[in-house]
C-alpha positions as MATLAB code, in Angstrom:
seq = 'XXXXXXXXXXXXXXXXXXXXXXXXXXXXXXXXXXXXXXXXXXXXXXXXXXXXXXXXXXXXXXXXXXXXXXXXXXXXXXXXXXXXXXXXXXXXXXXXXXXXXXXXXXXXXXXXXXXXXXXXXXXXXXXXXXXXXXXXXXXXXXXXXXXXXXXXXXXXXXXXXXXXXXXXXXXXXXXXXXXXXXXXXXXXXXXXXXXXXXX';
ca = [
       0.000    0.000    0.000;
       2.486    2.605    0.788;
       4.663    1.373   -2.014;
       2.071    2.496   -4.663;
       1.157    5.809   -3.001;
       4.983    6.555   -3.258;
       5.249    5.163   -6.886;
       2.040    7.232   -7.462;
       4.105   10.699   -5.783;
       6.839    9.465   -8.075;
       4.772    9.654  -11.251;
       3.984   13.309  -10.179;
       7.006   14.165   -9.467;
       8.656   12.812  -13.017;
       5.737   14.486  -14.776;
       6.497   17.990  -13.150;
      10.051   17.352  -13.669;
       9.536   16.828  -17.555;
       6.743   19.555  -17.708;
       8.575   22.134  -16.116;
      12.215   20.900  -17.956;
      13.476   20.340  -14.220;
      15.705   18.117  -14.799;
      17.177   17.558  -10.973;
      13.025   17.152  -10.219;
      12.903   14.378  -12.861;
      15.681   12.357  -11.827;
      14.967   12.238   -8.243;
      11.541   11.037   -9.013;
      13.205    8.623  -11.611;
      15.756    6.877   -9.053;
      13.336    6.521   -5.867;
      10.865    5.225   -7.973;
      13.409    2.722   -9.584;
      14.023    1.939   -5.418;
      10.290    1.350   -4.994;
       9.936   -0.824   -8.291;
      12.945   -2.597   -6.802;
      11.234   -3.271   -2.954;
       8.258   -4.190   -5.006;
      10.237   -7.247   -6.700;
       9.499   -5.894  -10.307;
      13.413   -5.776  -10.961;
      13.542   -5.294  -15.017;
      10.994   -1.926  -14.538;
      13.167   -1.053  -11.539;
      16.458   -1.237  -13.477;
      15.087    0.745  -16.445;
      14.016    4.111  -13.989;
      17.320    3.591  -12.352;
      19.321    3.402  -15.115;
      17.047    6.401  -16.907;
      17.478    8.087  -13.575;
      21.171    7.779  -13.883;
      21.258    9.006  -17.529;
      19.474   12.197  -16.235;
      21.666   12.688  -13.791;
      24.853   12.941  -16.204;
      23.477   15.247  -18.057;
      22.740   17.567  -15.360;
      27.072   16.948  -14.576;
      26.625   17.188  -11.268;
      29.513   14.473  -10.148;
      28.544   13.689   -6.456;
      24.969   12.881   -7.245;
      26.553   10.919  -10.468;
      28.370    8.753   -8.195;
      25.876    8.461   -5.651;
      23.257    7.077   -8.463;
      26.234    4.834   -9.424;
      26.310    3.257   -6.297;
      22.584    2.840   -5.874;
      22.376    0.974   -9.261;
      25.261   -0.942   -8.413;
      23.699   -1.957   -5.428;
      20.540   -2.791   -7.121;
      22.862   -5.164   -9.453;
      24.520   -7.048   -6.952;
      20.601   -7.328   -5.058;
      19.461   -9.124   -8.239;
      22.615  -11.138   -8.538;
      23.701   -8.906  -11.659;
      27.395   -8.711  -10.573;
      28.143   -8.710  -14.385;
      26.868   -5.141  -14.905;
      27.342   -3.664  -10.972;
      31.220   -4.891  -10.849;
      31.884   -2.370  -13.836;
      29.807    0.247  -12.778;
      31.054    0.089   -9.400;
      34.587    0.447  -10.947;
      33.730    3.337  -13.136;
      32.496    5.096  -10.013;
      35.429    4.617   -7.719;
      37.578    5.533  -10.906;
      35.849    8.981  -11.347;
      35.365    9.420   -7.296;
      39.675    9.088   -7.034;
      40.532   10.786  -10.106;
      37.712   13.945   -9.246;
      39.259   13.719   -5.431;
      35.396   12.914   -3.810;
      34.924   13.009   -0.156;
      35.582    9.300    1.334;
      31.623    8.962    1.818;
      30.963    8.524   -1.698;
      33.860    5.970   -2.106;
      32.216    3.969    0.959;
      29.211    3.933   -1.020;
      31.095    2.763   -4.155;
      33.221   -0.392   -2.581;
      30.176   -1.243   -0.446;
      28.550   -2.039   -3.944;
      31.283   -3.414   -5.527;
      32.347   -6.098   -2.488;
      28.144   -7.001   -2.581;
      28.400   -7.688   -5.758;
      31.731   -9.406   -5.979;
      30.624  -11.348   -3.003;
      27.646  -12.388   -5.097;
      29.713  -13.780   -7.546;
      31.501  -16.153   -5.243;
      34.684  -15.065   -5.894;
      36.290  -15.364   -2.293;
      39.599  -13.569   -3.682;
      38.194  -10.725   -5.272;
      35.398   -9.914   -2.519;
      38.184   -9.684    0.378;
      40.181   -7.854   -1.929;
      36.751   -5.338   -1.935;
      36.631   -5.512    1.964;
      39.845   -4.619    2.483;
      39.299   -2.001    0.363;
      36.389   -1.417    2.165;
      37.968   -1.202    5.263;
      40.957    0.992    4.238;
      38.194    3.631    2.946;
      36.256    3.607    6.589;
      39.366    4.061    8.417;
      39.937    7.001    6.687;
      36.778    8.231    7.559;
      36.638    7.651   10.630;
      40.612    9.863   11.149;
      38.818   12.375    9.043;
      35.583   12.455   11.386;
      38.194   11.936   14.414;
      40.158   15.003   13.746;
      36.979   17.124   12.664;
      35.694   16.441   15.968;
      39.102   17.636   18.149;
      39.053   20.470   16.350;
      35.841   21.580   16.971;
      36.543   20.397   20.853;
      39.730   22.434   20.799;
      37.806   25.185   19.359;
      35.198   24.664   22.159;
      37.894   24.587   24.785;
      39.237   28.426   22.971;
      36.309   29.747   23.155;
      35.502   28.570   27.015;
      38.815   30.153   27.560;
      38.392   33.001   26.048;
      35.047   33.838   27.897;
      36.825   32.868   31.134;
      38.958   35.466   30.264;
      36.560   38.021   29.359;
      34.666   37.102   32.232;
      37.790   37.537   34.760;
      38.881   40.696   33.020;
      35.617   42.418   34.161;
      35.340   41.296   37.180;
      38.824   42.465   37.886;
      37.078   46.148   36.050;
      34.422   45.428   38.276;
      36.340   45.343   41.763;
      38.408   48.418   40.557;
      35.124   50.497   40.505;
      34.191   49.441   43.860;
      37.414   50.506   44.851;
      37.370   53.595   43.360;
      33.620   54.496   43.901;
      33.702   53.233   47.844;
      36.848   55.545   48.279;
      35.283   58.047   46.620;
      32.104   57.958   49.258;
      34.045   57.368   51.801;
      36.218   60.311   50.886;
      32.634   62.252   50.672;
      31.845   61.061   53.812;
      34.812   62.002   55.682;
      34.536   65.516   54.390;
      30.713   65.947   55.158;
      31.579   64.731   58.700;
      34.649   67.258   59.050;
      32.716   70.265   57.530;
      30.057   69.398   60.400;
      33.154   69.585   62.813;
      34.193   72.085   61.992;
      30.767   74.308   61.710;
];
């Protein structure tokens, strides 16, 4: 049921997409309702909007959503035990994520498909060969995410410290007014008192 009411959003999407020459609307509407098609079991319809959804995609150029489609439809090949057509695909993706220097993301995408589908094939050689792969790509993800993250604690820690010091620098402003303004009272003070004295 809620498979067809998204395939049906799908259809309204694509149409708007082609009726308004949107091209980024179209091919959104193209791939998730290749996704649906493919959770619905009807895999040759699927692999037709997914691969259409692709071919949309390159001509709009736009390389990270390229690759990402790549992966999906790589993904979908090694789900429907197509490793013939998602082990080159999944190559041609990590080949244009390395040489166009993509974040790691996309390339953990990428060998995800391509050890599924070599894995698939039965190849026990090839599919650790993926992994390891695999594995290599998440550990640099992970230093990447590691190192973000102290940075943005270190900044953290600045900033603390520089409010501290902002912070103690008034204070210390703060107590130097009482000072003054108390002596200056008590100054006051001491003359009203003497001036009475003295009258």
């Amino acid at each position: 049921m809620y498979a067809d009411s998204c395939e049906y959003y799908c259809n309204q999407v694509i149409s708007s997409g082609r009726k308004n020459e949107n091209l980024f609307l179209e091919c959104q509407g193209l791939v998730v309702k290749g996704l649906i098609l493919s959770y619905k079991k009807e895999f040759e319809a699927a692999e037709k909007y997914l691969k259409e959804g692709l071919a949309v995609r390159q001509k709009i150029g736009d390389t990270i959503y390229i690759i990402s489609d790549m992966s999906v439809l790589a993904s979908f090949y090694a789900n429907t035990n197509q490793p013939e057509k998602g082990i080159p695909l999944s190559l041609n993706g990590i080949k244009l994520a390395t040489n166009r220097k993509m974040a790691p993301g996309l390339l953990l995408l990428l060998y995800t498909a391509l050890s599924e589908n070599y894995k698939s094939t039965g190849d026990k050689n090839l599919y650790a060969k993926a992994l390891e792969k695999l594995l290599i790509v998440k550990d640099s993800l992970n230093r990447k995410n590691s190192a973000d993250e102290l940075a943005a604690l270190q900044a953290h820690s600045n900033n603390e410290q520089q409010e501290r010091t902002i912070i103690e620098q008034k204070l210390k402003i703060a107590e130097k007014n009482y000072w003054m303004y108390g002596s200056l009272v008590v100054g006051l003070m001491a003359a009203v008192i003497a001036w009475q004295v003295y009258r």
